[in-house]
mmCIF file of N, CA and C in Angstrom:
data_model
loop_
_atom_site.group_PDB
_atom_site.id
_atom_site.type_symbol
_atom_site.label_atom_id
_atom_site.label_comp_id
_atom_site.label_asym_id
_atom_site.label_seq_id
_atom_site.Cartn_x
_atom_site.Cartn_y
_atom_site.Cartn_z
ATOM 1 N N UNK H 1 -56.941 -115.188 -16.681
ATOM 2 C CA UNK H 1 -56.764 -116.583 -17.029
ATOM 3 C C UNK H 1 -55.381 -116.766 -17.633
ATOM 4 N N UNK H 2 -54.722 -117.861 -17.308
ATOM 5 C CA UNK H 2 -53.396 -118.113 -17.857
ATOM 6 C C UNK H 2 -53.177 -119.601 -18.029
ATOM 7 N N UNK H 3 -52.263 -119.934 -18.874
ATOM 8 C CA UNK H 3 -51.893 -121.319 -19.135
ATOM 9 C C UNK H 3 -50.384 -121.419 -19.044
ATOM 10 N N UNK H 4 -49.897 -122.414 -18.351
ATOM 11 C CA UNK H 4 -48.463 -122.634 -18.201
ATOM 12 C C UNK H 4 -48.086 -123.894 -18.958
ATOM 13 N N UNK H 5 -47.063 -123.837 -19.770
ATOM 14 C CA UNK H 5 -46.612 -124.996 -20.540
ATOM 15 C C UNK H 5 -45.279 -125.484 -19.990
ATOM 16 N N UNK H 6 -45.138 -126.783 -19.843
ATOM 17 C CA UNK H 6 -43.888 -127.381 -19.412
ATOM 18 C C UNK H 6 -43.554 -128.480 -20.400
ATOM 19 N N UNK H 7 -42.373 -128.425 -20.981
ATOM 20 C CA UNK H 7 -41.986 -129.425 -21.971
ATOM 21 C C UNK H 7 -41.137 -130.495 -21.305
ATOM 22 N N UNK H 8 -41.464 -131.741 -21.528
ATOM 23 C CA UNK H 8 -40.738 -132.860 -20.943
ATOM 24 C C UNK H 8 -39.838 -133.523 -21.975
ATOM 25 N N UNK H 9 -38.835 -134.209 -21.502
ATOM 26 C CA UNK H 9 -37.899 -134.926 -22.364
ATOM 27 C C UNK H 9 -38.602 -136.025 -23.150
ATOM 28 N N UNK H 10 -39.686 -136.530 -22.637
ATOM 29 C CA UNK H 10 -40.372 -137.675 -23.226
ATOM 30 C C UNK H 10 -41.276 -137.300 -24.399
ATOM 31 N N UNK H 11 -41.000 -136.207 -25.062
ATOM 32 C CA UNK H 11 -41.767 -135.744 -26.226
ATOM 33 C C UNK H 11 -43.225 -135.461 -25.869
ATOM 34 N N UNK H 12 -43.434 -134.920 -24.694
ATOM 35 C CA UNK H 12 -44.769 -134.514 -24.241
ATOM 36 C C UNK H 12 -44.733 -133.057 -23.824
ATOM 37 N N UNK H 13 -45.852 -132.420 -23.988
ATOM 38 C CA UNK H 13 -46.044 -131.079 -23.461
ATOM 39 C C UNK H 13 -47.147 -131.183 -22.416
ATOM 40 N N UNK H 14 -46.872 -130.671 -21.229
ATOM 41 C CA UNK H 14 -47.866 -130.700 -20.163
ATOM 42 C C UNK H 14 -48.444 -129.304 -20.036
ATOM 43 N N UNK H 15 -49.758 -129.227 -20.116
ATOM 44 C CA UNK H 15 -50.464 -127.943 -20.106
ATOM 45 C C UNK H 15 -51.251 -127.826 -18.805
ATOM 46 N N UNK H 16 -51.148 -126.663 -18.165
ATOM 47 C CA UNK H 16 -51.938 -126.393 -16.963
ATOM 48 C C UNK H 16 -52.845 -125.205 -17.242
ATOM 49 N N UNK H 17 -54.132 -125.375 -16.988
ATOM 50 C CA UNK H 17 -55.100 -124.299 -17.157
ATOM 51 C C UNK H 17 -55.614 -123.906 -15.770
ATOM 52 N N UNK H 18 -55.252 -122.702 -15.329
ATOM 53 C CA UNK H 18 -55.631 -122.232 -13.991
ATOM 54 C C UNK H 18 -57.133 -122.013 -13.872
ATOM 55 N N UNK H 19 -57.791 -121.632 -14.944
ATOM 56 C CA UNK H 19 -59.236 -121.389 -14.886
ATOM 57 C C UNK H 19 -60.013 -122.649 -14.512
ATOM 58 N N UNK H 20 -59.533 -123.801 -14.972
ATOM 59 C CA UNK H 20 -60.242 -125.062 -14.752
ATOM 60 C C UNK H 20 -59.511 -125.986 -13.768
ATOM 61 N N UNK H 21 -58.376 -125.528 -13.221
ATOM 62 C CA UNK H 21 -57.547 -126.354 -12.336
ATOM 63 C C UNK H 21 -57.272 -127.708 -12.983
ATOM 64 N N UNK H 22 -56.870 -127.674 -14.251
ATOM 65 C CA UNK H 22 -56.715 -128.899 -15.033
ATOM 66 C C UNK H 22 -55.319 -129.026 -15.616
ATOM 67 N N UNK H 23 -54.794 -130.241 -15.582
ATOM 68 C CA UNK H 23 -53.535 -130.594 -16.232
ATOM 69 C C UNK H 23 -53.857 -131.526 -17.391
ATOM 70 N N UNK H 24 -53.102 -131.405 -18.478
ATOM 71 C CA UNK H 24 -53.233 -132.367 -19.567
ATOM 72 C C UNK H 24 -51.879 -132.568 -20.212
ATOM 73 N N UNK H 25 -51.681 -133.749 -20.749
ATOM 74 C CA UNK H 25 -50.427 -134.120 -21.392
ATOM 75 C C UNK H 25 -50.712 -134.392 -22.857
ATOM 76 N N UNK H 26 -49.888 -133.799 -23.719
ATOM 77 C CA UNK H 26 -50.068 -133.929 -25.165
ATOM 78 C C UNK H 26 -48.762 -134.382 -25.794
ATOM 79 N N UNK H 27 -48.865 -135.255 -26.796
ATOM 80 C CA UNK H 27 -47.684 -135.723 -27.499
ATOM 81 C C UNK H 27 -47.225 -134.714 -28.535
ATOM 82 N N UNK H 28 -45.931 -134.487 -28.592
ATOM 83 C CA UNK H 28 -45.371 -133.568 -29.591
ATOM 84 C C UNK H 28 -45.473 -134.181 -30.976
ATOM 85 N N UNK H 29 -45.265 -135.477 -31.059
ATOM 86 C CA UNK H 29 -45.249 -136.158 -32.354
ATOM 87 C C UNK H 29 -46.530 -136.930 -32.633
ATOM 88 N N UNK H 30 -47.625 -136.528 -32.020
ATOM 89 C CA UNK H 30 -48.897 -137.228 -32.255
ATOM 90 C C UNK H 30 -49.329 -137.019 -33.700
ATOM 91 N N UNK H 31 -49.588 -138.093 -34.367
ATOM 92 C CA UNK H 31 -49.998 -138.002 -35.763
ATOM 93 C C UNK H 31 -51.499 -138.035 -35.920
ATOM 94 N N UNK H 32 -51.948 -137.860 -37.125
ATOM 95 C CA UNK H 32 -53.354 -138.001 -37.445
ATOM 96 C C UNK H 32 -54.227 -136.821 -37.059
ATOM 97 N N UNK H 33 -53.643 -135.737 -36.614
ATOM 98 C CA UNK H 33 -54.431 -134.553 -36.296
ATOM 99 C C UNK H 33 -55.241 -134.663 -35.018
ATOM 100 N N UNK H 34 -55.009 -135.713 -34.225
ATOM 101 C CA UNK H 34 -55.756 -135.885 -32.980
ATOM 102 C C UNK H 34 -55.338 -134.833 -31.960
ATOM 103 N N UNK H 35 -56.305 -134.158 -31.385
ATOM 104 C CA UNK H 35 -56.027 -133.150 -30.375
ATOM 105 C C UNK H 35 -56.373 -133.642 -28.974
ATOM 106 N N UNK H 36 -56.773 -134.898 -28.867
ATOM 107 C CA UNK H 36 -57.121 -135.460 -27.568
ATOM 108 C C UNK H 36 -55.857 -135.598 -26.721
ATOM 109 N N UNK H 37 -55.941 -135.259 -25.441
ATOM 110 C CA UNK H 37 -54.757 -135.394 -24.589
ATOM 111 C C UNK H 37 -54.402 -136.857 -24.352
ATOM 112 N N UNK H 38 -53.118 -137.102 -24.117
ATOM 113 C CA UNK H 38 -52.666 -138.442 -23.763
ATOM 114 C C UNK H 38 -53.107 -138.796 -22.345
ATOM 115 N N UNK H 39 -53.168 -137.778 -21.488
ATOM 116 C CA UNK H 39 -53.613 -137.960 -20.102
ATOM 117 C C UNK H 39 -54.167 -136.632 -19.609
ATOM 118 N N UNK H 40 -55.030 -136.688 -18.605
ATOM 119 C CA UNK H 40 -55.542 -135.451 -18.011
ATOM 120 C C UNK H 40 -55.846 -135.696 -16.538
ATOM 121 N N UNK H 41 -55.824 -134.606 -15.772
ATOM 122 C CA UNK H 41 -56.089 -134.682 -14.335
ATOM 123 C C UNK H 41 -56.539 -133.311 -13.855
ATOM 124 N N UNK H 42 -57.238 -133.301 -12.750
ATOM 125 C CA UNK H 42 -57.598 -132.036 -12.122
ATOM 126 C C UNK H 42 -56.767 -131.864 -10.862
ATOM 127 N N UNK H 43 -56.581 -130.615 -10.466
ATOM 128 C CA UNK H 43 -55.847 -130.316 -9.239
ATOM 129 C C UNK H 43 -56.828 -129.789 -8.199
ATOM 130 N N UNK H 44 -56.408 -129.789 -6.965
ATOM 131 C CA UNK H 44 -57.279 -129.328 -5.884
ATOM 132 C C UNK H 44 -56.944 -127.905 -5.451
ATOM 133 N N UNK H 45 -56.011 -127.292 -6.164
ATOM 134 C CA UNK H 45 -55.611 -125.927 -5.837
ATOM 135 C C UNK H 45 -55.053 -125.247 -7.079
ATOM 136 N N UNK H 46 -54.983 -123.928 -7.030
ATOM 137 C CA UNK H 46 -54.360 -123.172 -8.117
ATOM 138 C C UNK H 46 -52.852 -123.338 -8.001
ATOM 139 N N UNK H 47 -52.220 -123.792 -9.079
ATOM 140 C CA UNK H 47 -50.779 -124.040 -9.082
ATOM 141 C C UNK H 47 -50.006 -122.778 -9.439
ATOM 142 N N UNK H 48 -48.856 -122.610 -8.792
ATOM 143 C CA UNK H 48 -47.977 -121.474 -9.082
ATOM 144 C C UNK H 48 -46.627 -121.913 -9.629
ATOM 145 N N UNK H 49 -46.291 -123.193 -9.491
ATOM 146 C CA UNK H 49 -44.990 -123.677 -9.941
ATOM 147 C C UNK H 49 -45.119 -125.104 -10.463
ATOM 148 N N UNK H 50 -44.464 -125.359 -11.595
ATOM 149 C CA UNK H 50 -44.444 -126.687 -12.202
ATOM 150 C C UNK H 50 -43.037 -126.951 -12.707
ATOM 151 N N UNK H 51 -42.557 -128.168 -12.519
ATOM 152 C CA UNK H 51 -41.252 -128.550 -13.048
ATOM 153 C C UNK H 51 -41.282 -130.046 -13.363
ATOM 154 N N UNK H 52 -40.621 -130.421 -14.445
ATOM 155 C CA UNK H 52 -40.494 -131.823 -14.821
ATOM 156 C C UNK H 52 -39.108 -132.283 -14.393
ATOM 157 N N UNK H 53 -39.022 -133.492 -13.826
ATOM 158 C CA UNK H 53 -37.729 -134.011 -13.401
ATOM 159 C C UNK H 53 -36.817 -134.198 -14.613
ATOM 160 N N UNK H 54 -35.536 -134.247 -14.330
ATOM 161 C CA UNK H 54 -34.526 -134.329 -15.394
ATOM 162 C C UNK H 54 -34.754 -135.515 -16.327
ATOM 163 N N UNK H 55 -35.207 -136.650 -15.771
ATOM 164 C CA UNK H 55 -35.428 -137.832 -16.602
ATOM 165 C C UNK H 55 -36.799 -137.841 -17.282
ATOM 166 N N UNK H 56 -37.634 -136.840 -16.993
ATOM 167 C CA UNK H 56 -38.931 -136.719 -17.640
ATOM 168 C C UNK H 56 -40.011 -137.627 -17.091
ATOM 169 N N UNK H 57 -39.718 -138.362 -16.025
ATOM 170 C CA UNK H 57 -40.690 -139.324 -15.485
ATOM 171 C C UNK H 57 -41.746 -138.695 -14.596
ATOM 172 N N UNK H 58 -41.414 -137.557 -13.953
ATOM 173 C CA UNK H 58 -42.325 -136.976 -12.976
ATOM 174 C C UNK H 58 -42.540 -135.481 -13.204
ATOM 175 N N UNK H 59 -43.746 -135.041 -12.905
ATOM 176 C CA UNK H 59 -44.102 -133.627 -12.877
ATOM 177 C C UNK H 59 -44.269 -133.254 -11.411
ATOM 178 N N UNK H 60 -43.587 -132.198 -10.986
ATOM 179 C CA UNK H 60 -43.678 -131.727 -9.604
ATOM 180 C C UNK H 60 -44.413 -130.394 -9.629
ATOM 181 N N UNK H 61 -45.457 -130.276 -8.800
ATOM 182 C CA UNK H 61 -46.255 -129.049 -8.781
ATOM 183 C C UNK H 61 -46.349 -128.500 -7.361
ATOM 184 N N UNK H 62 -46.522 -127.198 -7.276
ATOM 185 C CA UNK H 62 -46.737 -126.538 -5.991
ATOM 186 C C UNK H 62 -47.711 -125.394 -6.193
ATOM 187 N N UNK H 63 -48.512 -125.125 -5.173
ATOM 188 C CA UNK H 63 -49.536 -124.111 -5.354
ATOM 189 C C UNK H 63 -49.886 -123.345 -4.106
ATOM 190 N N UNK H 64 -51.089 -122.792 -4.136
ATOM 191 C CA UNK H 64 -51.508 -121.849 -3.112
ATOM 192 C C UNK H 64 -51.735 -122.482 -1.740
ATOM 193 N N UNK H 65 -51.916 -123.784 -1.650
ATOM 194 C CA UNK H 65 -52.123 -124.431 -0.352
ATOM 195 C C UNK H 65 -50.825 -124.859 0.314
ATOM 196 N N UNK H 66 -49.690 -124.687 -0.381
ATOM 197 C CA UNK H 66 -48.393 -124.970 0.220
ATOM 198 C C UNK H 66 -47.939 -126.413 0.176
ATOM 199 N N UNK H 67 -48.571 -127.238 -0.635
ATOM 200 C CA UNK H 67 -48.166 -128.639 -0.757
ATOM 201 C C UNK H 67 -47.459 -128.870 -2.081
ATOM 202 N N UNK H 68 -46.551 -129.839 -2.094
ATOM 203 C CA UNK H 68 -45.883 -130.280 -3.309
ATOM 204 C C UNK H 68 -46.493 -131.620 -3.695
ATOM 205 N N UNK H 69 -46.898 -131.751 -4.950
ATOM 206 C CA UNK H 69 -47.453 -133.007 -5.449
ATOM 207 C C UNK H 69 -46.567 -133.489 -6.589
ATOM 208 N N UNK H 70 -46.155 -134.746 -6.500
ATOM 209 C CA UNK H 70 -45.353 -135.380 -7.551
ATOM 210 C C UNK H 70 -46.290 -136.285 -8.333
ATOM 211 N N UNK H 71 -46.333 -136.106 -9.655
ATOM 212 C CA UNK H 71 -47.206 -136.897 -10.532
ATOM 213 C C UNK H 71 -46.362 -137.590 -11.595
ATOM 214 N N UNK H 72 -46.805 -138.775 -12.007
ATOM 215 C CA UNK H 72 -46.169 -139.470 -13.125
ATOM 216 C C UNK H 72 -46.534 -138.722 -14.409
ATOM 217 N N UNK H 73 -45.572 -138.441 -15.262
ATOM 218 C CA UNK H 73 -45.890 -137.736 -16.507
ATOM 219 C C UNK H 73 -46.674 -138.639 -17.465
ATOM 220 N N UNK H 74 -46.551 -139.948 -17.294
ATOM 221 C CA UNK H 74 -47.238 -140.891 -18.189
ATOM 222 C C UNK H 74 -48.756 -140.727 -18.127
ATOM 223 N N UNK H 75 -49.315 -140.683 -16.901
ATOM 224 C CA UNK H 75 -50.764 -140.608 -16.769
ATOM 225 C C UNK H 75 -51.248 -139.475 -15.857
ATOM 226 N N UNK H 76 -50.310 -138.669 -15.353
ATOM 227 C CA UNK H 76 -50.571 -137.532 -14.459
ATOM 228 C C UNK H 76 -51.197 -137.942 -13.124
ATOM 229 N N UNK H 77 -51.092 -139.217 -12.781
ATOM 230 C CA UNK H 77 -51.606 -139.695 -11.495
ATOM 231 C C UNK H 77 -50.671 -139.255 -10.371
ATOM 232 N N UNK H 78 -51.218 -138.849 -9.227
ATOM 233 C CA UNK H 78 -50.366 -138.481 -8.083
ATOM 234 C C UNK H 78 -49.518 -139.666 -7.628
ATOM 235 N N UNK H 79 -48.254 -139.414 -7.389
ATOM 236 C CA UNK H 79 -47.307 -140.436 -6.952
ATOM 237 C C UNK H 79 -46.903 -140.194 -5.497
ATOM 238 N N UNK H 80 -46.763 -138.909 -5.122
ATOM 239 C CA UNK H 80 -46.404 -138.546 -3.745
ATOM 240 C C UNK H 80 -46.903 -137.138 -3.463
ATOM 241 N N UNK H 81 -47.115 -136.862 -2.171
ATOM 242 C CA UNK H 81 -47.526 -135.522 -1.741
ATOM 243 C C UNK H 81 -46.709 -135.156 -0.507
ATOM 244 N N UNK H 82 -46.185 -133.939 -0.508
ATOM 245 C CA UNK H 82 -45.406 -133.429 0.621
ATOM 246 C C UNK H 82 -46.045 -132.132 1.085
ATOM 247 N N UNK H 83 -46.470 -132.104 2.338
ATOM 248 C CA UNK H 83 -47.055 -130.884 2.889
ATOM 249 C C UNK H 83 -45.950 -129.921 3.288
ATOM 250 N N UNK H 84 -46.145 -128.660 2.949
ATOM 251 C CA UNK H 84 -45.170 -127.630 3.274
ATOM 252 C C UNK H 84 -45.478 -126.945 4.589
ATOM 253 N N UNK H 85 -44.675 -125.946 4.929
ATOM 254 C CA UNK H 85 -44.860 -125.241 6.201
ATOM 255 C C UNK H 85 -46.015 -124.248 6.203
ATOM 256 N N UNK H 86 -46.801 -124.173 5.135
ATOM 257 C CA UNK H 86 -48.003 -123.345 5.183
ATOM 258 C C UNK H 86 -48.161 -122.317 4.088
ATOM 259 N N UNK H 87 -47.110 -121.628 3.710
ATOM 260 C CA UNK H 87 -47.227 -120.573 2.701
ATOM 261 C C UNK H 87 -47.343 -121.176 1.300
ATOM 262 N N UNK H 88 -47.897 -120.403 0.381
ATOM 263 C CA UNK H 88 -48.021 -120.849 -1.011
ATOM 264 C C UNK H 88 -46.634 -121.089 -1.615
ATOM 265 N N UNK H 89 -46.557 -122.072 -2.482
ATOM 266 C CA UNK H 89 -45.306 -122.371 -3.177
ATOM 267 C C UNK H 89 -45.305 -121.600 -4.487
ATOM 268 N N UNK H 90 -44.247 -120.825 -4.690
ATOM 269 C CA UNK H 90 -44.165 -119.990 -5.888
ATOM 270 C C UNK H 90 -43.038 -120.392 -6.828
ATOM 271 N N UNK H 91 -42.138 -121.276 -6.393
ATOM 272 C CA UNK H 91 -41.033 -121.716 -7.240
ATOM 273 C C UNK H 91 -40.626 -123.126 -6.844
ATOM 274 N N UNK H 92 -40.208 -123.907 -7.829
ATOM 275 C CA UNK H 92 -39.771 -125.284 -7.583
ATOM 276 C C UNK H 92 -38.524 -125.589 -8.382
ATOM 277 N N UNK H 93 -37.710 -126.474 -7.819
ATOM 278 C CA UNK H 93 -36.526 -126.978 -8.503
ATOM 279 C C UNK H 93 -36.284 -128.395 -8.011
ATOM 280 N N UNK H 94 -35.927 -129.303 -8.912
ATOM 281 C CA UNK H 94 -35.518 -130.648 -8.539
ATOM 282 C C UNK H 94 -34.024 -130.740 -8.801
ATOM 283 N N UNK H 95 -33.258 -131.064 -7.764
ATOM 284 C CA UNK H 95 -31.798 -131.116 -7.888
ATOM 285 C C UNK H 95 -31.370 -132.422 -8.555
ATOM 286 N N UNK H 96 -30.119 -132.501 -9.015
ATOM 287 C CA UNK H 96 -29.628 -133.762 -9.584
ATOM 288 C C UNK H 96 -29.703 -134.929 -8.593
ATOM 289 N N UNK H 97 -29.692 -134.634 -7.292
ATOM 290 C CA UNK H 97 -29.806 -135.668 -6.266
ATOM 291 C C UNK H 97 -31.266 -136.018 -5.962
ATOM 292 N N UNK H 98 -32.183 -135.452 -6.733
ATOM 293 C CA UNK H 98 -33.628 -135.669 -6.625
ATOM 294 C C UNK H 98 -34.247 -135.057 -5.378
ATOM 295 N N UNK H 99 -33.593 -134.056 -4.810
ATOM 296 C CA UNK H 99 -34.206 -133.275 -3.740
ATOM 297 C C UNK H 99 -35.142 -132.258 -4.383
ATOM 298 N N UNK H 100 -36.237 -131.948 -3.708
ATOM 299 C CA UNK H 100 -37.173 -130.937 -4.191
ATOM 300 C C UNK H 100 -36.973 -129.691 -3.347
ATOM 301 N N UNK H 101 -36.680 -128.578 -4.003
ATOM 302 C CA UNK H 101 -36.498 -127.302 -3.325
ATOM 303 C C UNK H 101 -37.654 -126.402 -3.740
ATOM 304 N N UNK H 102 -38.344 -125.849 -2.738
ATOM 305 C CA UNK H 102 -39.504 -124.995 -3.011
ATOM 306 C C UNK H 102 -39.277 -123.610 -2.421
ATOM 307 N N UNK H 103 -39.589 -122.592 -3.207
ATOM 308 C CA UNK H 103 -39.615 -121.219 -2.720
ATOM 309 C C UNK H 103 -41.034 -120.883 -2.303
ATOM 310 N N UNK H 104 -41.168 -120.301 -1.125
ATOM 311 C CA UNK H 104 -42.486 -120.008 -0.574
ATOM 312 C C UNK H 104 -42.821 -118.526 -0.751
ATOM 313 N N UNK H 105 -44.099 -118.212 -0.725
ATOM 314 C CA UNK H 105 -44.559 -116.840 -0.916
ATOM 315 C C UNK H 105 -44.058 -115.903 0.171
ATOM 316 N N UNK H 106 -43.751 -116.443 1.348
ATOM 317 C CA UNK H 106 -43.268 -115.606 2.450
ATOM 318 C C UNK H 106 -41.747 -115.486 2.490
ATOM 319 N N UNK H 107 -41.053 -116.002 1.466
ATOM 320 C CA UNK H 107 -39.603 -115.872 1.375
ATOM 321 C C UNK H 107 -38.820 -117.061 1.906
ATOM 322 N N UNK H 108 -39.475 -118.010 2.545
ATOM 323 C CA UNK H 108 -38.774 -119.185 3.057
ATOM 324 C C UNK H 108 -38.517 -120.196 1.948
ATOM 325 N N UNK H 109 -37.558 -121.090 2.206
ATOM 326 C CA UNK H 109 -37.284 -122.221 1.334
ATOM 327 C C UNK H 109 -37.608 -123.500 2.086
ATOM 328 N N UNK H 110 -38.103 -124.487 1.383
ATOM 329 C CA UNK H 110 -38.353 -125.807 1.959
ATOM 330 C C UNK H 110 -37.661 -126.827 1.067
ATOM 331 N N UNK H 111 -37.087 -127.860 1.684
ATOM 332 C CA UNK H 111 -36.375 -128.892 0.945
ATOM 333 C C UNK H 111 -36.886 -130.257 1.389
ATOM 334 N N UNK H 112 -37.208 -131.101 0.409
ATOM 335 C CA UNK H 112 -37.596 -132.474 0.668
ATOM 336 C C UNK H 112 -36.547 -133.360 0.005
ATOM 337 N N UNK H 113 -35.995 -134.295 0.772
ATOM 338 C CA UNK H 113 -34.983 -135.219 0.252
ATOM 339 C C UNK H 113 -35.606 -136.585 0.060
ATOM 340 N N UNK H 114 -35.173 -137.314 -0.972
ATOM 341 C CA UNK H 114 -35.732 -138.652 -1.187
ATOM 342 C C UNK H 114 -35.284 -139.598 -0.073
ATOM 343 N N UNK H 115 -36.120 -140.590 0.191
ATOM 344 C CA UNK H 115 -35.758 -141.614 1.181
ATOM 345 C C UNK H 115 -34.776 -142.573 0.525
ATOM 346 N N UNK H 116 -33.657 -142.784 1.188
ATOM 347 C CA UNK H 116 -32.626 -143.662 0.660
ATOM 348 C C UNK H 116 -32.597 -144.922 1.511
ATOM 349 N N UNK H 117 -32.818 -146.053 0.853
ATOM 350 C CA UNK H 117 -32.787 -147.324 1.582
ATOM 351 C C UNK H 117 -31.354 -147.645 1.956
ATOM 352 N N UNK H 118 -31.139 -148.083 3.155
ATOM 353 C CA UNK H 118 -29.783 -148.312 3.615
ATOM 354 C C UNK H 118 -29.500 -149.705 3.896
#
């Protein structure tokens, strides 16, 4: 069993529990001793990579089914999903241009670029 912590700029800590396939968001400055999460969600797969975007608005996850899911950090609701070429995603990076780069378990890289309105 393991837990992965990702700290966001927005004074939140996002916790992933692989045993329960659960994400939760907690405030760093939450007062009053409340331990209740600000938001929570379940995932449909075991995650291997998590990254928060530079502006702290989105959590990007990748896991054993090879898909990338973008979630709002505010409520952890899915915002977008990108299917990969099949292998599990083991590493993620969001570039300054907002491209998502994923490292796959088989050694390949996949890149998703944002749609730019022209």
